[in-house]
Tab-separated table of C-alpha atoms and ligand atoms in Angstrom:
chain	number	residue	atom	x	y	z
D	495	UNK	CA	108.591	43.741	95.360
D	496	UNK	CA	109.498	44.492	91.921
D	497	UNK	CA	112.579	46.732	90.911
D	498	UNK	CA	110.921	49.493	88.248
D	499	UNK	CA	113.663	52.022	88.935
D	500	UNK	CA	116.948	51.641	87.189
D	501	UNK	CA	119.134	53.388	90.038
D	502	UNK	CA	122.357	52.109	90.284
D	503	UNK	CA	122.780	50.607	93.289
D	504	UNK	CA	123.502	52.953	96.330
D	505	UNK	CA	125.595	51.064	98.670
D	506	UNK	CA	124.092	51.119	102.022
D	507	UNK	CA	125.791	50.779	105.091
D	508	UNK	CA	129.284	51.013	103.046
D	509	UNK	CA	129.189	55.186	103.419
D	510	UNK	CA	131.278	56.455	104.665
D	511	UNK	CA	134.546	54.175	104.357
D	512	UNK	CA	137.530	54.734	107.115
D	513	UNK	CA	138.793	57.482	105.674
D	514	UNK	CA	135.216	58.829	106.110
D	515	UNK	CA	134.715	59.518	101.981
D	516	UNK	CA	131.184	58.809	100.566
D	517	UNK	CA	132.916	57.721	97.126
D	518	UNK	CA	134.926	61.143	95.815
D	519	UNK	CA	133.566	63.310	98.800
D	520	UNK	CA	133.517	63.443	102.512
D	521	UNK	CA	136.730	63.359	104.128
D	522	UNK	CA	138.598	65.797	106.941
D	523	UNK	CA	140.268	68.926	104.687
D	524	UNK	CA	141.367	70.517	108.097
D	525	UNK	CA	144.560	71.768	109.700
D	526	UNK	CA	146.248	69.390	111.418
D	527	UNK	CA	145.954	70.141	114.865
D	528	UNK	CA	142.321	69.217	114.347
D	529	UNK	CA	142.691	65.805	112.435
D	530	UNK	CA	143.616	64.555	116.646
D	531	UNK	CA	140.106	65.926	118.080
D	532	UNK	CA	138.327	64.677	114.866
D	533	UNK	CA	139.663	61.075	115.532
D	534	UNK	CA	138.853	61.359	119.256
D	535	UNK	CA	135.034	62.194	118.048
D	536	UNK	CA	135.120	59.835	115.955
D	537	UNK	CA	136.215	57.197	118.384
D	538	UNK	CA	133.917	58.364	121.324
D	539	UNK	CA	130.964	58.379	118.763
D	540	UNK	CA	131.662	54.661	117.738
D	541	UNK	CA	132.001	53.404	121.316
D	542	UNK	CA	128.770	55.262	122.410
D	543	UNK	CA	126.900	53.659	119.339
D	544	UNK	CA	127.689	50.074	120.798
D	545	UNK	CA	127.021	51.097	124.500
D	546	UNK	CA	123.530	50.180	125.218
D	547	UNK	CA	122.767	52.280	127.942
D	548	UNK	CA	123.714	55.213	125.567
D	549	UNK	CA	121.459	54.286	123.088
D	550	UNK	CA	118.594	53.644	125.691
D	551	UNK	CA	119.189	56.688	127.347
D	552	UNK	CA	118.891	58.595	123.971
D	553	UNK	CA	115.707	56.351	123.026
D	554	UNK	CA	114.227	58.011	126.286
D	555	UNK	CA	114.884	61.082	125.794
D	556	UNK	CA	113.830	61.242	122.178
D	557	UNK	CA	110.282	59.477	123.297
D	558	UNK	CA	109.795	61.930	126.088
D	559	UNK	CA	111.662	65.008	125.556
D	560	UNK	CA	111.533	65.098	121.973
D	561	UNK	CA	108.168	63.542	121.634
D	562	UNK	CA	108.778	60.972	119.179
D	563	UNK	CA	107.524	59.034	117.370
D	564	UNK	CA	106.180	61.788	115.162
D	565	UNK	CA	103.326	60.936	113.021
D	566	UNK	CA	103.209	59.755	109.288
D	567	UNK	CA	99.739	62.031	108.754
D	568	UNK	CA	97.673	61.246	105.441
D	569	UNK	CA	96.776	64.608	103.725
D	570	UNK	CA	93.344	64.245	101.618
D	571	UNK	CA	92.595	67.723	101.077
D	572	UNK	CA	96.338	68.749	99.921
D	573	UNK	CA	96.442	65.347	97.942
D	574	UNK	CA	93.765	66.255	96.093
D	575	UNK	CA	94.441	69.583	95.343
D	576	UNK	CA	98.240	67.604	93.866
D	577	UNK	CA	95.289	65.822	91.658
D	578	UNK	CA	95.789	62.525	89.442
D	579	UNK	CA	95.166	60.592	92.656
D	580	UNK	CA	98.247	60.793	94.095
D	581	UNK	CA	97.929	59.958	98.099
D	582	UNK	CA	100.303	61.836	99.988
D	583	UNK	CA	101.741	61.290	104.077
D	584	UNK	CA	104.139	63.936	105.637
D	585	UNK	CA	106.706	62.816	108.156
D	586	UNK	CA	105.769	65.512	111.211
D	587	UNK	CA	108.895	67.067	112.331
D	588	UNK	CA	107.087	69.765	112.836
D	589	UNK	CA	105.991	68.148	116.021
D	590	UNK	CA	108.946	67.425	117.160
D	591	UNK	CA	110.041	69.958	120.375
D	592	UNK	CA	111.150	73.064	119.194
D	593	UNK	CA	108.901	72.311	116.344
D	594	UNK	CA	111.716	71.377	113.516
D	595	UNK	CA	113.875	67.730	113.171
D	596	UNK	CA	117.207	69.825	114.392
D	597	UNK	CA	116.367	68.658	118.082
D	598	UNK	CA	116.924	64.853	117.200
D	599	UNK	CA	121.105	66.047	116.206
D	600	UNK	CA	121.533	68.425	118.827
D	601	UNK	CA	120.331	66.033	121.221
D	602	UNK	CA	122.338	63.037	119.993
D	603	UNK	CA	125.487	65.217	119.855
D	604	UNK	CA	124.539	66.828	123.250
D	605	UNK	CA	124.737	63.401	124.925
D	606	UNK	CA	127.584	62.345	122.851
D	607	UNK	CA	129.737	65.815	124.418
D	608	UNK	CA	128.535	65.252	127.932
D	609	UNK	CA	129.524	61.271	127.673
D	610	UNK	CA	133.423	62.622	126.419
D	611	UNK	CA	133.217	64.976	129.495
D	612	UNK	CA	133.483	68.075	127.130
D	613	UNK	CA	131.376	70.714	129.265
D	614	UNK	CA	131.770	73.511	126.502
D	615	UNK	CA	129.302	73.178	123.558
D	616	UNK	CA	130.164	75.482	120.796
D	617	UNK	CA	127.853	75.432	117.354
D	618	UNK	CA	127.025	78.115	114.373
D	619	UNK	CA	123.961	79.027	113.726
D	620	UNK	CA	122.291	80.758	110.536
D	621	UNK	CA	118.621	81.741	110.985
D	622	UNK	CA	119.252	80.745	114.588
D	623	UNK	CA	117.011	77.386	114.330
D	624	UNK	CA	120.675	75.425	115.179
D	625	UNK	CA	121.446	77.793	117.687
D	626	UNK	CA	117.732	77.680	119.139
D	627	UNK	CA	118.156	73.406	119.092
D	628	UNK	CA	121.762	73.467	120.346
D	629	UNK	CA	120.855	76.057	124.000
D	630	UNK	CA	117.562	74.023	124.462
D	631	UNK	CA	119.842	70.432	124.106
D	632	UNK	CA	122.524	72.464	126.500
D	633	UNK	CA	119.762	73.871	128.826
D	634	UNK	CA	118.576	70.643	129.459
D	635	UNK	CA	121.706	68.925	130.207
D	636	UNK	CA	123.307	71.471	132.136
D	637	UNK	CA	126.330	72.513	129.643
D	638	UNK	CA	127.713	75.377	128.726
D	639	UNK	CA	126.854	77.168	125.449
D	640	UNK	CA	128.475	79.464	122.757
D	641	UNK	CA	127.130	80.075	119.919
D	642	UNK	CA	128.335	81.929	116.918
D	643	UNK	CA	126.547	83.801	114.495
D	644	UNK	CA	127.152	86.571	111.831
D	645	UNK	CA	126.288	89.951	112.971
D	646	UNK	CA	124.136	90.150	109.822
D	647	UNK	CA	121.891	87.123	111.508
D	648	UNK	CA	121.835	88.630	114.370
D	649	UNK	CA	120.035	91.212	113.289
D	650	UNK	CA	117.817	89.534	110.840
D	651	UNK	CA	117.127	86.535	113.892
D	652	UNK	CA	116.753	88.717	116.756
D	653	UNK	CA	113.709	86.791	118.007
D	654	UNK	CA	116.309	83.663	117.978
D	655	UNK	CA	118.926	85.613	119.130
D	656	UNK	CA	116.478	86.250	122.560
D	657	UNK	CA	115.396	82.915	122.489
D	658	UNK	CA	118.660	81.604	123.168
D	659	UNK	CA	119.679	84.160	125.374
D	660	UNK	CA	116.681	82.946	127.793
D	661	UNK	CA	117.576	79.005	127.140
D	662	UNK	CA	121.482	80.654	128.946
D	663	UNK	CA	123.398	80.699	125.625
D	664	UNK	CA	125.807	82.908	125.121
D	665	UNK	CA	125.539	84.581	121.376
D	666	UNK	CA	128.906	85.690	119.851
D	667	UNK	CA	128.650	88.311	116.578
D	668	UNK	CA	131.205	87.726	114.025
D	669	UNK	CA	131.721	90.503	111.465
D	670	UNK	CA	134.105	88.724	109.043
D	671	UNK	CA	133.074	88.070	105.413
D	672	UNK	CA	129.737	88.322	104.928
D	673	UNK	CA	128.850	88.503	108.149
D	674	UNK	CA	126.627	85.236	107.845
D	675	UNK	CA	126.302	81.297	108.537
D	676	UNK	CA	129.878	80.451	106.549
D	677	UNK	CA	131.791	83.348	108.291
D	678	UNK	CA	130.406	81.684	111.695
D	679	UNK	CA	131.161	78.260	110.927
D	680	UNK	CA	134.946	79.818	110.313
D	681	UNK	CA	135.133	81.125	113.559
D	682	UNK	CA	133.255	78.270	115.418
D	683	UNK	CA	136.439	76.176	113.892
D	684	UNK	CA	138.924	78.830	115.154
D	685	UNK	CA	137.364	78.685	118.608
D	686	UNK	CA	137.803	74.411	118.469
D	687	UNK	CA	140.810	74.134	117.761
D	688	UNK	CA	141.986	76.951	120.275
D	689	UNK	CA	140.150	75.001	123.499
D	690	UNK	CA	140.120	71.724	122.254
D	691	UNK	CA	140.358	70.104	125.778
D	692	UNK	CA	137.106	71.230	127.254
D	693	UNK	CA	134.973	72.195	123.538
D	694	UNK	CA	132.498	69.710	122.138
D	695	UNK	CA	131.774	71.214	118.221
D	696	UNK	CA	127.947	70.579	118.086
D	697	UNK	CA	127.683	70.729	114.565
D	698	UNK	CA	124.357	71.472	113.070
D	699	UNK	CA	123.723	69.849	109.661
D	700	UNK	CA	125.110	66.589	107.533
D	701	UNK	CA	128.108	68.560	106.838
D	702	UNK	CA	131.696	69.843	107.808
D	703	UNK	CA	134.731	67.582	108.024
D	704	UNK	CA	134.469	63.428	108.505
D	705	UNK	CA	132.957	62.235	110.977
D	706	UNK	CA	130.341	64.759	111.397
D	707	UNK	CA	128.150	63.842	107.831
D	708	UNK	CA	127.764	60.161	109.141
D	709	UNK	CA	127.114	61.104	112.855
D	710	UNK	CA	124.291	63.937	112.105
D	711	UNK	CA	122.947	61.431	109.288
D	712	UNK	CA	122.863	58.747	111.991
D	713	UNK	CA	121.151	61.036	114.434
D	714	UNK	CA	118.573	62.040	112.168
D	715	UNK	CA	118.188	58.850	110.340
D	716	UNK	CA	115.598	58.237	113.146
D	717	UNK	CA	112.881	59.944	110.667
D	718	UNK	CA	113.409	57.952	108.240
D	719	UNK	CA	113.230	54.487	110.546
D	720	UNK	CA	109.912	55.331	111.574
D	721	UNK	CA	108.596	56.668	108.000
D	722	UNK	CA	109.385	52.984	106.564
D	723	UNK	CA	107.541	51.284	109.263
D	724	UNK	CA	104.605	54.113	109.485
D	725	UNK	CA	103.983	53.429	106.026
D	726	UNK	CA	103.893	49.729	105.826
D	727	UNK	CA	102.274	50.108	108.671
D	728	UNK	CA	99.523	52.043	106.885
D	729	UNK	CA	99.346	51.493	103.124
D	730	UNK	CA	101.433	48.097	103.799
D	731	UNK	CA	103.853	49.202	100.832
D	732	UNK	CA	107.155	51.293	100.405
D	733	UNK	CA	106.101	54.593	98.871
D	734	UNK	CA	107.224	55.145	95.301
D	735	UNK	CA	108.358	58.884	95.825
D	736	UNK	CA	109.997	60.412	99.098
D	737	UNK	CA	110.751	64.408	99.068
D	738	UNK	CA	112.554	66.618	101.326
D	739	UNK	CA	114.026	69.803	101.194
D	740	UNK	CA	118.181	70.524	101.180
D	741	UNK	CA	120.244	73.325	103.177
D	742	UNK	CA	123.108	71.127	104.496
D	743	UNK	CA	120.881	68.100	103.671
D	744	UNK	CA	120.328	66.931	107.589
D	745	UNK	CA	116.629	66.426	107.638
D	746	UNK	CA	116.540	64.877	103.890
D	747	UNK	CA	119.648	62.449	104.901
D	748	UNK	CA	117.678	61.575	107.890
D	749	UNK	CA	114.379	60.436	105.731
D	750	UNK	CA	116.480	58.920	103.101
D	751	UNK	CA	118.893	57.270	104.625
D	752	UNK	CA	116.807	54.024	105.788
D	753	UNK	CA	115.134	53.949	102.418
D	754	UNK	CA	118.825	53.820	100.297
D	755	UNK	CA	118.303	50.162	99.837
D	756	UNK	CA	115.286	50.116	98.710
D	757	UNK	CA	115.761	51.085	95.026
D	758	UNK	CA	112.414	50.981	93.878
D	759	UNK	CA	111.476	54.163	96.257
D	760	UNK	CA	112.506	57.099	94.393
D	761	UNK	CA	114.309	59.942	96.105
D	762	UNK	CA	114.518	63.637	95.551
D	763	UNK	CA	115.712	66.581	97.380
D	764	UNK	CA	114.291	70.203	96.855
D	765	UNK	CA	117.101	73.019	97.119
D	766	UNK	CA	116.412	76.319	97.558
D	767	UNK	CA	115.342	78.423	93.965
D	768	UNK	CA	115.253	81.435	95.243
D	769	UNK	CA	114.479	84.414	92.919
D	770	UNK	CA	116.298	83.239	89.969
D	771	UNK	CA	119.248	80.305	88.578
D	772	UNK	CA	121.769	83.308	88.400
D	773	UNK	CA	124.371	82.915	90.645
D	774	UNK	CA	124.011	84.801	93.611
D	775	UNK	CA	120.026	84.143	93.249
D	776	UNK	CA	119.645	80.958	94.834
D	777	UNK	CA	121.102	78.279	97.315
D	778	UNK	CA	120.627	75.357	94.304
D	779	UNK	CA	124.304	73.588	95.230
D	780	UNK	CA	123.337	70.288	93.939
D	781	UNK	CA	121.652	71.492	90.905
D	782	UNK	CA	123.956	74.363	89.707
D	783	UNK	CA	127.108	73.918	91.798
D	784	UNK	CA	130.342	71.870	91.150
D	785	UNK	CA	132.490	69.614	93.365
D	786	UNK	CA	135.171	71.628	95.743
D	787	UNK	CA	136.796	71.588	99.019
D	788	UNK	CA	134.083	73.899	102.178
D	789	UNK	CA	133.905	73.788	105.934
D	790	UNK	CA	136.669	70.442	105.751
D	791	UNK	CA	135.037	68.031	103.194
D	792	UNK	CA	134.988	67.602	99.637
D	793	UNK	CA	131.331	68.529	98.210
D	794	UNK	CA	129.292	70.335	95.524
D	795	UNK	CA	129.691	73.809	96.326
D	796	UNK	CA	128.317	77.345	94.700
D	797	UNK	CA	131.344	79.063	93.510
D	798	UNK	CA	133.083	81.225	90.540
D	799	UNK	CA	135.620	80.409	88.502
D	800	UNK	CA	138.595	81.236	91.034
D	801	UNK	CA	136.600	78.896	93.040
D	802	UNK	CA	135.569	81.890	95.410
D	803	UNK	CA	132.354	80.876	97.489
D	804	UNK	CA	129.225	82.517	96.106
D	805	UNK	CA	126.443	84.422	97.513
D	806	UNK	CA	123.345	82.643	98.253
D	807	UNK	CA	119.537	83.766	98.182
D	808	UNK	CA	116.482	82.061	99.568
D	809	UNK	CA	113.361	83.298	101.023
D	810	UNK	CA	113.939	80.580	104.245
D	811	UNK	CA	116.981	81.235	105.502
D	812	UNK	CA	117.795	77.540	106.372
D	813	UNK	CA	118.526	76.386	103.207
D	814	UNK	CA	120.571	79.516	102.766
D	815	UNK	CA	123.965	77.632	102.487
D	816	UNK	CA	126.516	77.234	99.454
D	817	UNK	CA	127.427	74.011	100.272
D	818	UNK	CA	125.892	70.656	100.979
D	819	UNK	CA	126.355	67.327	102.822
D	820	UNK	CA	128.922	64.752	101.038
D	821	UNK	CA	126.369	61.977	101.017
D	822	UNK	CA	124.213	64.482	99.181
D	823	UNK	CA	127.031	65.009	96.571
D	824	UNK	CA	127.337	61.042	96.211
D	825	UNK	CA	123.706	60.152	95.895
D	826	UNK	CA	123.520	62.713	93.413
D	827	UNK	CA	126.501	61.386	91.399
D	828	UNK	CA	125.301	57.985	91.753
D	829	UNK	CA	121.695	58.315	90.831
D	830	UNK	CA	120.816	57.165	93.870
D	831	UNK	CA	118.820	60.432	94.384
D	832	UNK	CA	117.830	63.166	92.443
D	833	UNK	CA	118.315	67.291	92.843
D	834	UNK	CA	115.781	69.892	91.660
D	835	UNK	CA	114.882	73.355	92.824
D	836	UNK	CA	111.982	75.133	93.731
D	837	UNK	CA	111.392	78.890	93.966
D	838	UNK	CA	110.428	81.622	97.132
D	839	UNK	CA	107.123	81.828	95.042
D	840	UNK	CA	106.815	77.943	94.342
D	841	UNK	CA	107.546	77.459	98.386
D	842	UNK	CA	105.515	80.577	99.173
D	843	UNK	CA	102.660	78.764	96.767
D	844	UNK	CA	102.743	75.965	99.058
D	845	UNK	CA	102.845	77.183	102.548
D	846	UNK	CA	99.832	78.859	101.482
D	847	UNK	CA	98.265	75.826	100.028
D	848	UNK	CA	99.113	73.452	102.604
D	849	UNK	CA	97.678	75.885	105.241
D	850	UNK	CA	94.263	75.922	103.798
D	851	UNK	CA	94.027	72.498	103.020
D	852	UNK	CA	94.875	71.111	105.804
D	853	UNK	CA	95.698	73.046	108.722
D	854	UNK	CA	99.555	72.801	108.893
D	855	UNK	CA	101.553	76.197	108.648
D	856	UNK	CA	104.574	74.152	107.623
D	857	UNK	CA	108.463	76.118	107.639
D	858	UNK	CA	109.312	77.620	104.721
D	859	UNK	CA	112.330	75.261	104.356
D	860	UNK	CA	109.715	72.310	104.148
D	861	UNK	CA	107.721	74.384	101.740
D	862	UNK	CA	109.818	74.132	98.924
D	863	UNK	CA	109.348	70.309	98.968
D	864	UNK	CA	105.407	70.698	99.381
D	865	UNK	CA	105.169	73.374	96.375
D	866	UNK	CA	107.458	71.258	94.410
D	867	UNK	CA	104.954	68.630	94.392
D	868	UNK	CA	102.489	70.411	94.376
D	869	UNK	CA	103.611	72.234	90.425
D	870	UNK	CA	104.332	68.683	89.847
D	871	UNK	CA	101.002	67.512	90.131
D	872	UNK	CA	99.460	70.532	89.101
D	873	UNK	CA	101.569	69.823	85.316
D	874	UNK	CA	100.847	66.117	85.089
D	875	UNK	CA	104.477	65.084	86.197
D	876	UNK	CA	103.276	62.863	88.952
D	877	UNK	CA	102.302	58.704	87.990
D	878	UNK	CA	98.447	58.106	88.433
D	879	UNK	CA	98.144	57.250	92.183
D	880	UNK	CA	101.791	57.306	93.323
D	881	UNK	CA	101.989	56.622	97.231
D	882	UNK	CA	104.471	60.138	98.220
D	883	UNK	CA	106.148	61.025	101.417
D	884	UNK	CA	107.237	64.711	101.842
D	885	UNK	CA	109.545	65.518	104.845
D	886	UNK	CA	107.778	68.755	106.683
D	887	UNK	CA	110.956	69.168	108.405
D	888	UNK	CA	109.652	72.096	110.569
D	889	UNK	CA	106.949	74.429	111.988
D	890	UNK	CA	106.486	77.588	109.774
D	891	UNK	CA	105.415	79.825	113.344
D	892	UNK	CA	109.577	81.188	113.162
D	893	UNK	CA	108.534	82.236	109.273
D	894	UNK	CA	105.545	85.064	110.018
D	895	UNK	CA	107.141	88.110	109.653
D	896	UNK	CA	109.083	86.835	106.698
D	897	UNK	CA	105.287	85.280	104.726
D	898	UNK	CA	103.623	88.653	105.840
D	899	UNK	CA	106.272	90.465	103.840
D	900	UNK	CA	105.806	88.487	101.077
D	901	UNK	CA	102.542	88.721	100.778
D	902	UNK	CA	102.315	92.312	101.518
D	903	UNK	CA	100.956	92.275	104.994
D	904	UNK	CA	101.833	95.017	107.737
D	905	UNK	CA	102.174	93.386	110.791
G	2073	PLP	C1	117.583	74.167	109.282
G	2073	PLP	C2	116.357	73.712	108.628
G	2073	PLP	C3	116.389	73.070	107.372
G	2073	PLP	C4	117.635	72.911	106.549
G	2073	PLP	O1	118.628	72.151	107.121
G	2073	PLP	P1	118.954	70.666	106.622
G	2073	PLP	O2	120.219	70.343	107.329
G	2073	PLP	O3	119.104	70.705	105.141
G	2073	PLP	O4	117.822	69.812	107.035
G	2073	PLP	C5	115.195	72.587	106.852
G	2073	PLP	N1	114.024	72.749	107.507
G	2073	PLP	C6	113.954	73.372	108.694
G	2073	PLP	C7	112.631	73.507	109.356
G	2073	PLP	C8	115.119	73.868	109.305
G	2073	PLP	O5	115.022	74.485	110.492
């Protein structure tokens, strides 16, 4: 296969190096009583990785629990409607149970706490789609769960909030800062590194302190393994464009991850526009942020001058983050991948679009990836007939009451 693309070459398999940096970013910026439990994760995660059982076990349960493989699913109607005969698949997480890719982490990470004999799962949770994944994974294995979130959340997510309650969670308000996901991550942390002994962190995105990025990018990487053979399965050829939208940056890690290699497939994440590129407006961290130290690892961050954290706006609320994973950070610096940014209207534009043309209410995270390409085609930016995968990382069912707003709707 020819090499068109003039990437520079993304180093696969070398990220993240032992000191668990993807090139300037990564790494554990943590107090020191938790560098011990982050080298104990990180030891228990490498010996589970080479136990076979492990892995079979977890193959098991993602076939029958999880209900994967999802399906690479040919859209005709929405491709169309893209125009210049572009021929577009989208990787179905939205199948997945629970309806989003978080499941495939929280399981992974479930297994991986109940394997160290850690009975205490602990996680933070934003819109409450984490928090949702993490009580179903504990539910089902019989573990305890915590889960913090900001009392602002709460309020926002109380249909979350119950649906954890019922999967046995307990759901802990925390009323520091802004009362949202970073204030809960905070005090998730404080909680770790006060019962270290019997906590298992279940972290929720391709984030937080070494070795978390590479373990959640591992666990999710899974998408990505069977997008590469679904599609040379079906069109017998890598696809020249793969899209996914960025919060932390799990499920667009996940789908190009197994594709790094492969320079000639072009990669690009969608990050949250929101209402405008003023700061406060928007969750665009790879686009308009700059390197800086968040939630124990080096990364581009949204922040003022003083370096103080910024606000962040987006219509879905889980890619409502200032920060973003490390690999992220490093892709983008190396031109492995590319960062743009899509709008509440250009996402709300396609939910709508990919509803009626094909029958798929996807998230409104995934959104901003389908109405990026869908302005894309819609201008003439896309090549005659490129073969594009977008990453519908979720269900859009959660984002009703949110869309009816939107669009005006009492409900
Ligand atoms: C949480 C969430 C996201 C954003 O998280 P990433 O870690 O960036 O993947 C995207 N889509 C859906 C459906 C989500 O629930």
């Amino acid at each position: 296969m020819q090499d068109t693309k003039t990437h520079n070459t993304y180093q696969h398999n070398l990220y993240p190096d032992e000191r668990g940096r993807f090139g300037d970013f990564g790494g554990k910026f943590v107090p020191e009583n938790l560098m011990a439990v982050l080298a104990e994760l990180e030891t228990a995660y490498k010996e589970a990785m080479q136990d076979k059982a492990f892995i079979g076990e977890l193959n098991q349960e993602l076939a029958s629990y999880v209900g994967r493989p999802t399906t690479l699913h040919y859209v005709p109607r929405f491709s169309e409607m893209v125009g210049n005969n572009v021929k577009i698949y989208l990787k179905r997480e939205d199948l997945a149970h629970t309806g989003a890719h978080k499941i495939n982490n929280a399981l992974g990470q479930g297994m991986l706490a109940k394997r160290m004999g850690k009975q205490r799962i602990i996680a933070e949770t934003g819109a409450g789609q984490h928090g949702v994944a993490t009580a179903t994974v504990c539910a089902k294995l019989g573990l305890d769960c915590i889960i913090y979130m900001g009392e602002v959340d709460i309020q926002r997510q109380s249909l979350n909030v119950f649906r954890m309650k019922l999967l046995g969670a307990e759901v802990r308000s925390v009323d520091s800062g802004t009362k949202t996901l970073k204030d809960a991550i905070n005090e998730a942390i404080r909680d770790w590194v006060t019962n270290v002994e019997t906590t298992f962190y279940l972290f929720g995105t391709a984030a937080g302190p070494a070795p978390y990025p590479r373990i959640v990018r591992d666990f999710q990487a899974v998408i990505g393994r069977e997008a590469r053979q679904q599609i040379m399965q079906q069109e017998g050829r890598l696809p020249d464009q793969i899209y996914a939208c960025v919060g932390g940056g799990s499920n667009a890690i996940g789908i190009f991850y197994p594709f790094a290699d492969a320079s000639e497939v072009e990669l690009i994440g969608v990050e949250a526009g929101g209402t405008s590129m003023d700061p406060g407006m928007h969750a665009s961290t790879l686009v308009a942020g700059r390197p800086g130290v968040l939630h124990g690892a080096m990364s581009y961050l949204l922040q003022n001058e003083d370096g103080q954290i910024l606000d962040t706006h987006s219509i879905s609320a889980g890619l409502d983050y200032p920060g973003v994973g490390p690999e992220h950070s490093y892709m983008k610096d190396s031109g492995r991948a590319s960062y743009v940014t899509a709008s509440d209207a250009t996402a709300l534009k396609g939910l709508e679009a990919l509803s009626r043309t094909e029958g798929i209410i996807p998230a409104l995270e995934s959104a901003h990836a389908i109405g990026y390409v869908l302005e894309q085609g819609q201008q003439g930016k896309l090549a005659e007939g490129s073969l594009i995968v977008i990453n519908l990382s979720g269900r859009g069912d959660k984002d009703m009451m949110t869309v009816a707003k939107a669009f005006n709707v009492n409900l």
